[in-house]
PDB file of C-alpha atoms and ligand atoms in Angstrom:
ATOM      1  CA  MET A   1     416.560 319.008 129.455  1.00 68.00           C
ATOM      2  CA  MET A   2     416.138 318.856 133.225  1.00 88.00           C
ATOM      3  CA  TYR A   3     412.643 319.727 134.360  1.00 97.00           C
ATOM      4  CA  THR A   4     411.083 319.802 137.819  1.00 97.00           C
ATOM      5  CA  ASN A   5     407.430 320.083 136.836  1.00 98.00           C
ATOM      6  CA  LEU A   6     407.368 318.597 133.354  1.00 98.00           C
ATOM      7  CA  LEU A   7     407.803 315.057 132.140  1.00 98.00           C
ATOM      8  CA  LEU A   8     409.174 314.700 128.642  1.00 98.00           C
ATOM      9  CA  GLU A   9     409.047 311.531 126.639  1.00 98.00           C
ATOM     10  CA  VAL A  10     410.101 311.367 122.994  1.00 97.00           C
ATOM     11  CA  GLN A  11     409.100 308.279 121.035  1.00 96.00           C
ATOM     12  CA  GLU A  12     409.140 307.826 117.264  1.00 95.00           C
ATOM     13  CA  GLY A  13     409.672 311.564 116.824  1.00 97.00           C
ATOM     14  CA  ILE A  14     406.668 312.540 118.951  1.00 98.00           C
ATOM     15  CA  ALA A  15     407.316 314.472 122.166  1.00 98.00           C
ATOM     16  CA  VAL A  16     404.807 314.041 124.979  1.00 98.00           C
ATOM     17  CA  LEU A  17     405.111 316.881 127.458  1.00 98.00           C
ATOM     18  CA  THR A  18     403.199 316.223 130.662  1.00 98.00           C
ATOM     19  CA  ILE A  19     402.523 319.009 133.158  1.00 98.00           C
ATOM     20  CA  ASN A  20     403.327 317.167 136.345  1.00 98.00           C
ATOM     21  CA  ARG A  21     401.969 318.808 139.500  1.00 98.00           C
ATOM     22  CA  PRO A  22     398.972 316.558 140.114  1.00 98.00           C
ATOM     23  CA  LYS A  23     398.603 317.585 143.782  1.00 97.00           C
ATOM     24  CA  ALA A  24     397.844 321.124 142.596  1.00 97.00           C
ATOM     25  CA  LEU A  25     395.828 319.827 139.622  1.00 98.00           C
ATOM     26  CA  ASN A  26     398.840 320.763 137.450  1.00 98.00           C
ATOM     27  CA  ALA A  27     398.404 324.495 138.108  1.00 97.00           C
ATOM     28  CA  LEU A  28     400.939 326.651 136.290  1.00 98.00           C
ATOM     29  CA  ASN A  29     403.335 328.165 138.807  1.00 97.00           C
ATOM     30  CA  ALA A  30     406.263 330.337 137.709  1.00 96.00           C
ATOM     31  CA  GLN A  31     408.650 327.380 137.574  1.00 97.00           C
ATOM     32  CA  THR A  32     406.310 325.351 135.349  1.00 98.00           C
ATOM     33  CA  LEU A  33     405.799 328.281 132.995  1.00 98.00           C
ATOM     34  CA  GLN A  34     409.539 328.813 132.775  1.00 97.00           C
ATOM     35  CA  GLU A  35     410.013 325.135 131.881  1.00 98.00           C
ATOM     36  CA  ILE A  36     407.281 325.238 129.217  1.00 98.00           C
ATOM     37  CA  HIS A  37     409.027 328.290 127.753  1.00 98.00           C
ATOM     38  CA  GLN A  38     412.372 326.471 127.789  1.00 98.00           C
ATOM     39  CA  PHE A  39     410.847 323.543 125.911  1.00 98.00           C
ATOM     40  CA  PHE A  40     409.081 325.526 123.194  1.00 98.00           C
ATOM     41  CA  THR A  41     411.876 328.040 122.588  1.00 98.00           C
ATOM     42  CA  LYS A  42     414.903 325.771 122.940  1.00 98.00           C
ATOM     43  CA  ASP A  43     414.754 322.110 123.916  1.00 98.00           C
ATOM     44  CA  GLY A  44     411.850 321.155 121.646  1.00 98.00           C
ATOM     45  CA  LEU A  45     413.439 322.890 118.662  1.00 98.00           C
ATOM     46  CA  ALA A  46     416.605 320.829 119.163  1.00 97.00           C
ATOM     47  CA  ILE A  47     414.859 317.435 118.987  1.00 97.00           C
ATOM     48  CA  LYS A  48     415.994 315.755 115.793  1.00 95.00           C
ATOM     49  CA  ASP A  49     413.292 314.676 113.324  1.00 95.00           C
ATOM     50  CA  LEU A  50     410.521 315.891 115.619  1.00 98.00           C
ATOM     51  CA  LYS A  51     407.077 315.199 114.180  1.00 98.00           C
ATOM     52  CA  GLY A  52     405.109 317.151 116.755  1.00 98.00           C
ATOM     53  CA  VAL A  53     404.347 317.695 120.416  1.00 98.00           C
ATOM     54  CA  ILE A  54     401.531 316.534 122.660  1.00 98.00           C
ATOM     55  CA  VAL A  55     400.798 318.555 125.796  1.00 98.00           C
ATOM     56  CA  THR A  56     398.864 316.803 128.547  1.00 98.00           C
ATOM     57  CA  GLY A  57     398.378 316.805 132.332  1.00 98.00           C
ATOM     58  CA  ALA A  58     399.441 314.222 134.907  1.00 98.00           C
ATOM     59  CA  GLY A  59     396.675 312.188 136.478  1.00 96.00           C
ATOM     60  CA  GLU A  60     393.104 311.602 135.390  1.00 91.00           C
ATOM     61  CA  LYS A  61     391.534 314.604 137.053  1.00 97.00           C
ATOM     62  CA  SER A  62     393.149 317.605 135.480  1.00 98.00           C
ATOM     63  CA  PHE A  63     394.845 318.857 132.357  1.00 98.00           C
ATOM     64  CA  VAL A  64     395.755 322.177 134.015  1.00 98.00           C
ATOM     65  CA  ALA A  65     393.507 323.938 136.559  1.00 97.00           C
ATOM     66  CA  GLY A  66     394.874 327.370 135.707  1.00 96.00           C
ATOM     67  CA  ALA A  67     397.590 329.690 136.857  1.00 95.00           C
ATOM     68  CA  ASP A  68     398.775 328.812 140.359  1.00 95.00           C
ATOM     69  CA  ILE A  69     396.498 330.892 142.562  1.00 93.00           C
ATOM     70  CA  SER A  70     398.823 330.450 145.557  1.00 92.00           C
ATOM     71  CA  GLU A  71     401.336 332.731 143.794  1.00 92.00           C
ATOM     72  CA  PHE A  72     398.784 335.515 143.237  1.00 89.00           C
ATOM     73  CA  LEU A  73     399.143 336.952 146.718  1.00 86.00           C
ATOM     74  CA  LYS A  74     402.863 337.471 146.135  1.00 87.00           C
ATOM     75  CA  LEU A  75     402.214 339.525 143.005  1.00 87.00           C
ATOM     76  CA  GLU A  76     403.502 343.029 143.676  1.00 86.00           C
ATOM     77  CA  LYS A  77     401.523 346.134 142.827  1.00 85.00           C
ATOM     78  CA  GLY A  78     402.336 347.366 139.315  1.00 87.00           C
ATOM     79  CA  LYS A  79     403.535 343.935 138.141  1.00 88.00           C
ATOM     80  CA  GLY A  80     400.196 342.658 136.754  1.00 87.00           C
ATOM     81  CA  LYS A  81     400.840 343.601 133.142  1.00 89.00           C
ATOM     82  CA  ALA A  82     404.281 342.006 133.122  1.00 89.00           C
ATOM     83  CA  PHE A  83     402.741 338.845 134.659  1.00 91.00           C
ATOM     84  CA  ALA A  84     400.203 338.603 131.821  1.00 90.00           C
ATOM     85  CA  MET A  85     402.728 339.461 129.102  1.00 90.00           C
ATOM     86  CA  LYS A  86     405.119 336.788 130.299  1.00 92.00           C
ATOM     87  CA  GLY A  87     402.301 334.294 129.851  1.00 94.00           C
ATOM     88  CA  HIS A  88     401.571 335.755 126.414  1.00 92.00           C
ATOM     89  CA  ASP A  89     405.174 335.236 125.321  1.00 93.00           C
ATOM     90  CA  ILE A  90     405.190 331.631 126.481  1.00 97.00           C
ATOM     91  CA  PHE A  91     401.893 330.788 124.825  1.00 96.00           C
ATOM     92  CA  PHE A  92     402.922 332.584 121.614  1.00 95.00           C
ATOM     93  CA  ALA A  93     405.971 330.311 121.563  1.00 97.00           C
ATOM     94  CA  ILE A  94     403.586 327.327 121.555  1.00 98.00           C
ATOM     95  CA  GLU A  95     401.316 328.845 118.920  1.00 97.00           C
ATOM     96  CA  ARG A  96     404.316 329.688 116.726  1.00 97.00           C
ATOM     97  CA  PHE A  97     406.120 326.387 117.260  1.00 98.00           C
ATOM     98  CA  PRO A  98     407.051 325.139 113.767  1.00 98.00           C
ATOM     99  CA  LYS A  99     405.803 321.593 114.376  1.00 98.00           C
ATOM    100  CA  PRO A 100     402.193 320.733 115.206  1.00 98.00           C
ATOM    101  CA  VAL A 101     401.293 320.892 118.891  1.00 98.00           C
ATOM    102  CA  ILE A 102     398.235 319.004 120.161  1.00 98.00           C
ATOM    103  CA  ALA A 103     396.650 319.435 123.588  1.00 98.00           C
ATOM    104  CA  ALA A 104     395.411 316.091 124.910  1.00 98.00           C
ATOM    105  CA  VAL A 105     392.961 317.387 127.498  1.00 98.00           C
ATOM    106  CA  ASN A 106     392.379 314.711 130.091  1.00 95.00           C
ATOM    107  CA  GLY A 107     390.427 316.641 132.749  1.00 97.00           C
ATOM    108  CA  TYR A 108     390.000 320.208 134.002  1.00 98.00           C
ATOM    109  CA  ALA A 109     391.263 322.835 131.553  1.00 98.00           C
ATOM    110  CA  LEU A 110     390.448 325.991 133.469  1.00 98.00           C
ATOM    111  CA  GLY A 111     391.782 329.536 133.295  1.00 97.00           C
ATOM    112  CA  GLY A 112     395.421 329.336 132.227  1.00 97.00           C
ATOM    113  CA  GLY A 113     394.814 325.628 131.500  1.00 98.00           C
ATOM    114  CA  CYS A 114     392.126 326.383 128.925  1.00 98.00           C
ATOM    115  CA  GLU A 115     394.435 329.110 127.599  1.00 97.00           C
ATOM    116  CA  LEU A 116     397.320 326.637 127.343  1.00 98.00           C
ATOM    117  CA  ALA A 117     395.120 324.214 125.400  1.00 98.00           C
ATOM    118  CA  MET A 118     393.963 327.026 123.104  1.00 98.00           C
ATOM    119  CA  ALA A 119     397.558 328.050 122.341  1.00 98.00           C
ATOM    120  CA  CYS A 120     398.116 324.541 120.939  1.00 98.00           C
ATOM    121  CA  HIS A 121     397.252 324.010 117.274  1.00 98.00           C
ATOM    122  CA  ILE A 122     394.743 321.186 117.847  1.00 98.00           C
ATOM    123  CA  ARG A 123     392.784 320.012 120.916  1.00 98.00           C
ATOM    124  CA  VAL A 124     391.449 316.545 121.642  1.00 98.00           C
ATOM    125  CA  ALA A 125     389.491 315.883 124.817  1.00 98.00           C
ATOM    126  CA  GLY A 126     388.749 312.950 127.033  1.00 98.00           C
ATOM    127  CA  GLU A 127     385.065 312.503 127.759  1.00 97.00           C
ATOM    128  CA  LYS A 128     385.453 313.874 131.297  1.00 96.00           C
ATOM    129  CA  ALA A 129     387.307 317.035 130.251  1.00 98.00           C
ATOM    130  CA  ARG A 130     385.890 320.338 131.536  1.00 98.00           C
ATOM    131  CA  PHE A 131     386.722 323.714 130.059  1.00 98.00           C
ATOM    132  CA  GLY A 132     386.247 327.173 131.513  1.00 98.00           C
ATOM    133  CA  GLN A 133     387.619 330.642 132.088  1.00 96.00           C
ATOM    134  CA  PRO A 134     386.622 331.143 135.730  1.00 95.00           C
ATOM    135  CA  GLU A 135     388.930 334.129 136.373  1.00 94.00           C
ATOM    136  CA  VAL A 136     386.070 336.525 137.154  1.00 93.00           C
ATOM    137  CA  ASN A 137     385.458 334.352 140.231  1.00 94.00           C
ATOM    138  CA  LEU A 138     388.857 335.614 141.403  1.00 91.00           C
ATOM    139  CA  GLY A 139     388.253 339.214 140.373  1.00 91.00           C
ATOM    140  CA  ILE A 140     390.566 339.026 137.374  1.00 92.00           C
ATOM    141  CA  LEU A 141     390.202 338.284 133.681  1.00 92.00           C
ATOM    142  CA  PRO A 142     391.805 335.564 131.572  1.00 93.00           C
ATOM    143  CA  GLY A 143     395.354 336.886 131.343  1.00 92.00           C
ATOM    144  CA  TYR A 144     397.166 334.353 129.188  1.00 94.00           C
ATOM    145  CA  GLY A 145     395.410 335.112 125.899  1.00 91.00           C
ATOM    146  CA  GLY A 146     391.993 333.666 126.761  1.00 94.00           C
ATOM    147  CA  THR A 147     390.002 336.771 125.882  1.00 91.00           C
ATOM    148  CA  GLN A 148     391.385 336.552 122.346  1.00 91.00           C
ATOM    149  CA  ARG A 149     391.738 332.845 121.596  1.00 94.00           C
ATOM    150  CA  LEU A 150     388.371 331.789 123.014  1.00 95.00           C
ATOM    151  CA  ILE A 151     386.657 334.202 120.620  1.00 94.00           C
ATOM    152  CA  GLN A 152     388.802 332.942 117.746  1.00 95.00           C
ATOM    153  CA  LEU A 153     387.812 329.348 118.431  1.00 97.00           C
ATOM    154  CA  ILE A 154     384.148 329.491 119.433  1.00 98.00           C
ATOM    155  CA  GLY A 155     382.935 332.976 118.461  1.00 97.00           C
ATOM    156  CA  LYS A 156     382.218 336.086 120.486  1.00 96.00           C
ATOM    157  CA  GLY A 157     378.746 335.178 121.756  1.00 98.00           C
ATOM    158  CA  LYS A 158     379.523 332.004 123.678  1.00 98.00           C
ATOM    159  CA  ALA A 159     383.058 333.127 124.546  1.00 96.00           C
ATOM    160  CA  ILE A 160     381.950 336.283 126.304  1.00 96.00           C
ATOM    161  CA  GLU A 161     379.220 334.370 128.145  1.00 98.00           C
ATOM    162  CA  MET A 162     381.750 331.807 129.381  1.00 98.00           C
ATOM    163  CA  MET A 163     384.176 334.494 130.499  1.00 95.00           C
ATOM    164  CA  LEU A 164     381.513 336.618 132.217  1.00 96.00           C
ATOM    165  CA  THR A 165     379.689 333.760 133.978  1.00 97.00           C
ATOM    166  CA  ALA A 166     382.750 331.546 134.681  1.00 96.00           C
ATOM    167  CA  ASP A 167     380.553 328.573 133.701  1.00 98.00           C
ATOM    168  CA  MET A 168     382.356 325.377 132.741  1.00 98.00           C
ATOM    169  CA  ILE A 169     381.460 323.291 129.720  1.00 98.00           C
ATOM    170  CA  GLY A 170     381.959 319.565 129.193  1.00 98.00           C
ATOM    171  CA  ALA A 171     383.755 317.782 126.381  1.00 98.00           C
ATOM    172  CA  GLU A 172     380.690 317.237 124.193  1.00 98.00           C
ATOM    173  CA  GLU A 173     379.738 320.907 124.306  1.00 98.00           C
ATOM    174  CA  ALA A 174     383.368 321.847 123.625  1.00 98.00           C
ATOM    175  CA  LEU A 175     383.169 319.615 120.551  1.00 98.00           C
ATOM    176  CA  ARG A 176     379.908 321.176 119.405  1.00 98.00           C
ATOM    177  CA  LEU A 177     381.391 324.661 119.785  1.00 98.00           C
ATOM    178  CA  GLY A 178     384.635 323.781 117.985  1.00 98.00           C
ATOM    179  CA  LEU A 179     386.851 324.242 121.037  1.00 98.00           C
ATOM    180  CA  VAL A 180     388.021 320.648 120.567  1.00 98.00           C
ATOM    181  CA  THR A 181     387.942 318.497 117.461  1.00 98.00           C
ATOM    182  CA  HIS A 182     387.603 315.027 119.006  1.00 98.00           C
ATOM    183  CA  VAL A 183     386.116 313.560 122.184  1.00 98.00           C
ATOM    184  CA  ILE A 184     387.553 310.201 123.116  1.00 97.00           C
ATOM    185  CA  PRO A 185     387.263 307.734 125.983  1.00 96.00           C
ATOM    186  CA  LEU A 186     389.217 308.651 129.107  1.00 92.00           C
ATOM    187  CA  GLY A 187     392.828 307.557 128.866  1.00 95.00           C
ATOM    188  CA  GLN A 188     392.876 307.515 125.051  1.00 97.00           C
ATOM    189  CA  GLU A 189     393.586 311.235 124.562  1.00 98.00           C
ATOM    190  CA  VAL A 190     397.337 310.923 124.005  1.00 98.00           C
ATOM    191  CA  ALA A 191     396.874 307.943 121.672  1.00 98.00           C
ATOM    192  CA  LYS A 192     394.421 309.955 119.565  1.00 98.00           C
ATOM    193  CA  ALA A 193     396.804 312.920 119.471  1.00 98.00           C
ATOM    194  CA  LYS A 194     399.619 310.580 118.360  1.00 98.00           C
ATOM    195  CA  GLU A 195     397.421 309.210 115.585  1.00 98.00           C
ATOM    196  CA  ILE A 196     396.789 312.759 114.314  1.00 98.00           C
ATOM    197  CA  LEU A 197     400.510 313.636 114.478  1.00 98.00           C
ATOM    198  CA  GLN A 198     401.443 310.442 112.602  1.00 98.00           C
ATOM    199  CA  LYS A 199     399.041 311.436 109.841  1.00 98.00           C
ATOM    200  CA  ILE A 200     400.441 314.999 109.667  1.00 98.00           C
ATOM    201  CA  ALA A 201     403.969 313.535 109.575  1.00 97.00           C
ATOM    202  CA  THR A 202     403.214 311.984 106.165  1.00 96.00           C
ATOM    203  CA  LYS A 203     402.598 315.452 104.685  1.00 97.00           C
ATOM    204  CA  GLY A 204     405.156 317.914 103.358  1.00 96.00           C
ATOM    205  CA  PRO A 205     407.045 319.213 106.419  1.00 96.00           C
ATOM    206  CA  VAL A 206     407.677 322.672 104.965  1.00 96.00           C
ATOM    207  CA  ALA A 207     404.016 322.959 104.007  1.00 97.00           C
ATOM    208  CA  VAL A 208     402.922 321.943 107.552  1.00 98.00           C
ATOM    209  CA  THR A 209     405.031 324.728 109.090  1.00 98.00           C
ATOM    210  CA  LYS A 210     403.775 327.226 106.523  1.00 97.00           C
ATOM    211  CA  VAL A 211     400.141 326.342 107.303  1.00 97.00           C
ATOM    212  CA  ILE A 212     400.833 327.055 110.990  1.00 97.00           C
ATOM    213  CA  GLU A 213     402.466 330.397 110.108  1.00 96.00           C
ATOM    214  CA  ALA A 214     399.717 331.483 107.723  1.00 95.00           C
ATOM    215  CA  VAL A 215     396.908 330.530 110.126  1.00 95.00           C
ATOM    216  CA  ASN A 216     398.655 332.431 112.934  1.00 94.00           C
ATOM    217  CA  ALA A 217     399.054 335.458 110.682  1.00 92.00           C
ATOM    218  CA  TYR A 218     395.278 335.605 110.185  1.00 90.00           C
ATOM    219  CA  PHE A 219     394.919 336.322 113.891  1.00 87.00           C
ATOM    220  CA  ASN A 220     397.807 338.770 114.164  1.00 80.00           C
ATOM    221  CA  TYR A 221     396.461 342.241 113.536  1.00 71.00           C
ATOM    222  CA  LEU A 222     400.018 343.440 112.862  1.00 73.00           C
ATOM    223  CA  ALA A 223     400.487 340.945 110.047  1.00 76.00           C
ATOM    224  CA  ASP A 224     398.693 340.423 106.771  1.00 79.00           C
ATOM    225  CA  GLY A 225     397.416 336.843 106.716  1.00 68.00           C
ATOM    226  CA  TYR A 226     396.873 336.841 102.937  1.00 73.00           C
ATOM    227  CA  ASN A 227     400.417 338.030 102.425  1.00 77.00           C
ATOM    228  CA  ALA A 228     401.794 335.352 104.795  1.00 73.00           C
ATOM    229  CA  GLU A 229     399.758 332.764 102.898  1.00 76.00           C
ATOM    230  CA  ALA A 230     401.168 333.929  99.566  1.00 77.00           C
ATOM    231  CA  ASP A 231     404.734 334.008 100.956  1.00 84.00           C
ATOM    232  CA  GLY A 232     404.301 330.520 102.415  1.00 79.00           C
ATOM    233  CA  PHE A 233     402.883 329.226  99.135  1.00 79.00           C
ATOM    234  CA  SER A 234     405.804 330.719  97.280  1.00 81.00           C
ATOM    235  CA  ASP A 235     408.310 329.144  99.725  1.00 88.00           C
ATOM    236  CA  CYS A 236     406.655 325.733  99.303  1.00 82.00           C
ATOM    237  CA  THR A 237     406.786 325.923  95.510  1.00 84.00           C
ATOM    238  CA  GLU A 238     410.559 326.363  95.782  1.00 88.00           C
ATOM    239  CA  THR A 239     410.973 322.979  97.538  1.00 89.00           C
ATOM    240  CA  THR A 240     411.703 319.607  95.963  1.00 94.00           C
ATOM    241  CA  ASP A 241     408.863 318.241  98.135  1.00 93.00           C
ATOM    242  CA  PHE A 242     406.470 320.326  96.049  1.00 87.00           C
ATOM    243  CA  LYS A 243     407.562 318.580  92.871  1.00 90.00           C
ATOM    244  CA  GLU A 244     407.536 315.204  94.642  1.00 92.00           C
ATOM    245  CA  GLY A 245     404.003 315.775  95.996  1.00 90.00           C
ATOM    246  CA  ALA A 246     402.614 316.649  92.581  1.00 85.00           C
ATOM    247  CA  ALA A 247     404.485 313.807  90.864  1.00 91.00           C
ATOM    248  CA  ALA A 248     403.295 311.267  93.441  1.00 90.00           C
ATOM    249  CA  PHE A 249     399.696 312.331  92.976  1.00 87.00           C
ATOM    250  CA  LEU A 250     399.895 312.064  89.219  1.00 91.00           C
ATOM    251  CA  GLU A 251     401.663 308.699  89.461  1.00 93.00           C
ATOM    252  CA  LYS A 252     399.044 307.448  91.977  1.00 92.00           C
ATOM    253  CA  ARG A 253     401.617 306.659  94.675  1.00 91.00           C
ATOM    254  CA  LYS A 254     402.474 307.922  98.173  1.00 93.00           C
ATOM    255  CA  ALA A 255     404.739 310.963  98.271  1.00 92.00           C
ATOM    256  CA  ASN A 256     408.200 310.543  99.748  1.00 95.00           C
ATOM    257  CA  PHE A 257     408.758 313.908 101.419  1.00 94.00           C
ATOM    258  CA  LYS A 258     412.232 314.961 102.543  1.00 94.00           C
ATOM    259  CA  GLY A 259     411.494 318.303 104.184  1.00 92.00           C
ATOM    260  CA  GLU A 260     413.571 320.040 101.520  1.00 90.00           C
TER     261      GLU A 260
HETATM  262  N1  CAA B 301     396.121 327.077 141.677  1.00 69.51           N
HETATM  263  C1  CAA B 301     396.668 326.514 142.779  1.00 69.51           C
HETATM  264  N2  CAA B 301     396.194 325.398 143.359  1.00 69.51           N
HETATM  265  C2  CAA B 301     395.125 324.828 142.781  1.00 69.51           C
HETATM  266  C3  CAA B 301     394.503 325.333 141.629  1.00 69.51           C
HETATM  267  C4  CAA B 301     395.068 326.516 141.069  1.00 69.51           C
HETATM  268  N3  CAA B 301     394.587 327.060 139.948  1.00 69.51           N
HETATM  269  N4  CAA B 301     393.461 324.550 141.310  1.00 69.51           N
HETATM  270  C5  CAA B 301     393.435 323.563 142.228  1.00 69.51           C
HETATM  271  N5  CAA B 301     394.421 323.730 143.112  1.00 69.51           N
HETATM  272  C6  CAA B 301     394.745 322.899 144.259  1.00 69.51           C
HETATM  273  C7  CAA B 301     393.747 323.119 145.381  1.00 69.51           C
HETATM  274  O1  CAA B 301     394.104 324.249 146.155  1.00 69.51           O
HETATM  275  C8  CAA B 301     393.872 321.817 146.137  1.00 69.51           C
HETATM  276  O2  CAA B 301     395.039 321.877 146.931  1.00 69.51           O
HETATM  277  P1  CAA B 301     395.041 321.255 148.430  1.00 69.51           P
HETATM  278  O3  CAA B 301     394.779 319.777 148.227  1.00 69.51           O
HETATM  279  O4  CAA B 301     396.403 321.561 148.917  1.00 69.51           O
HETATM  280  O5  CAA B 301     393.930 321.937 149.152  1.00 69.51           O
HETATM  281  C9  CAA B 301     394.125 320.781 145.055  1.00 69.51           C
HETATM  282  O6  CAA B 301     394.584 321.528 143.914  1.00 69.51           O
HETATM  283  C10 CAA B 301     392.868 320.044 144.637  1.00 69.51           C
HETATM  284  O7  CAA B 301     391.874 321.004 144.321  1.00 69.51           O
HETATM  285  P2  CAA B 301     390.408 321.013 144.964  1.00 69.51           P
HETATM  286  O8  CAA B 301     390.445 320.443 146.337  1.00 69.51           O
HETATM  287  O9  CAA B 301     389.861 322.395 144.806  1.00 69.51           O
HETATM  288  O10 CAA B 301     389.685 319.988 143.998  1.00 69.51           O
HETATM  289  P3  CAA B 301     388.138 319.938 143.629  1.00 69.51           P
HETATM  290  O11 CAA B 301     387.911 318.650 142.934  1.00 69.51           O
HETATM  291  O12 CAA B 301     387.289 320.224 144.812  1.00 69.51           O
HETATM  292  O13 CAA B 301     387.918 321.149 142.596  1.00 69.51           O
HETATM  293  C11 CAA B 301     388.478 322.540 140.730  1.00 69.51           C
HETATM  294  C12 CAA B 301     388.563 321.134 141.359  1.00 69.51           C
HETATM  295  C13 CAA B 301     387.033 322.867 140.345  1.00 69.51           C
HETATM  296  C14 CAA B 301     389.350 322.528 139.482  1.00 69.51           C
HETATM  297  C15 CAA B 301     389.006 323.585 141.745  1.00 69.51           C
HETATM  298  O14 CAA B 301     390.270 323.162 142.222  1.00 69.51           O
HETATM  299  C16 CAA B 301     389.154 324.963 141.188  1.00 69.51           C
HETATM  300  O15 CAA B 301     388.188 325.664 141.020  1.00 69.51           O
HETATM  301  N6  CAA B 301     390.407 325.398 140.917  1.00 69.51           N
HETATM  302  C17 CAA B 301     390.712 326.728 140.486  1.00 69.51           C
HETATM  303  C18 CAA B 301     390.339 326.921 139.032  1.00 69.51           C
HETATM  304  C19 CAA B 301     390.604 328.354 138.610  1.00 69.51           C
HETATM  305  O16 CAA B 301     390.042 329.305 139.146  1.00 69.51           O
HETATM  306  N7  CAA B 301     391.482 328.529 137.601  1.00 69.51           N
HETATM  307  C20 CAA B 301     391.838 329.842 137.110  1.00 69.51           C
HETATM  308  C21 CAA B 301     393.083 330.325 137.826  1.00 69.51           C
HETATM  309  S1  CAA B 301     393.433 332.008 137.463  1.00 69.51           S
HETATM  310  C22 CAA B 301     394.173 332.006 135.940  1.00 69.51           C
HETATM  311  O17 CAA B 301     394.393 330.969 135.329  1.00 69.51           O
HETATM  312  C23 CAA B 301     394.523 333.370 135.456  1.00 69.51           C
HETATM  313  C24 CAA B 301     395.044 333.441 134.067  1.00 69.51           C
HETATM  314  O18 CAA B 301     394.326 333.465 133.089  1.00 69.51           O
HETATM  315  C25 CAA B 301     396.460 333.584 133.868  1.00 69.51           C
END
């Protein structure tokens, strides 16, 4: 797990992954994207007893200020679609990660940064966080899933306005729109995300993964979300955790889940 642009800290089963390019406001260059991919497809999956992942940005100013614009000029003609699809693959790996992933948004979450936060399962924001999809300012559109996930999270009306005007919104408006679920004092974002992950860690681990899969299936036009929900329900009923959860409720005690 050697990274150049990421910091990884694992404590009590919670991995904190910090995008660490503060001089460029943590913009996602090719190297950083490759490292994020490596974490969510390989390294993160190998962490024993992982409860979940928190994604955040180094420094107080920025979560991630987007794709690294300095690499745009090197983009060869005819390579635009592959550029976007590479981002899609990486962000799908986050969205499909079997353990909960929370974005702790500490500052600017713009363009690819807003898209990165939206690929996470839950978003909490510091009070100074700013969200936006300003790509039209650059003559492009959100290319890492923003046109789809922003609509999913806040609805078509406000999403299309944000993407067409490039206007930013603050943390409180993001909360009102449902883009984030908590606004907390600056510097407390990671602590809040940890608190949420600790709570989720008391639930049935198989059920947690199946919720993630079923929710993702709702948004995958190639899959049938109801079918994924039924399959997930069926898988959960086959576990001993299912019996333990029901027994604990009936016996008025805390369930002792084993992930089996
Ligand atoms: N890419 C590369 N470098 C970036 C960057 C980015 N997305 N955002 C900021 N930086 C760099 C700046 O170039 C600057 O570097 P230097 O100190 O070497 O000049 C440094 O970070 C600090 O930035 P600013 O001086 O601009 O800081 P500011 O406080 O004046 O403004 C800001 C902050 C409003 C976030 C501004 O930096 C900004 O608008 N950044 C670009 C945001 C953006 O357009 N994001 C979308 C990118 S495109 C994309 O993401 C496409 C996609 O969907 C895949």
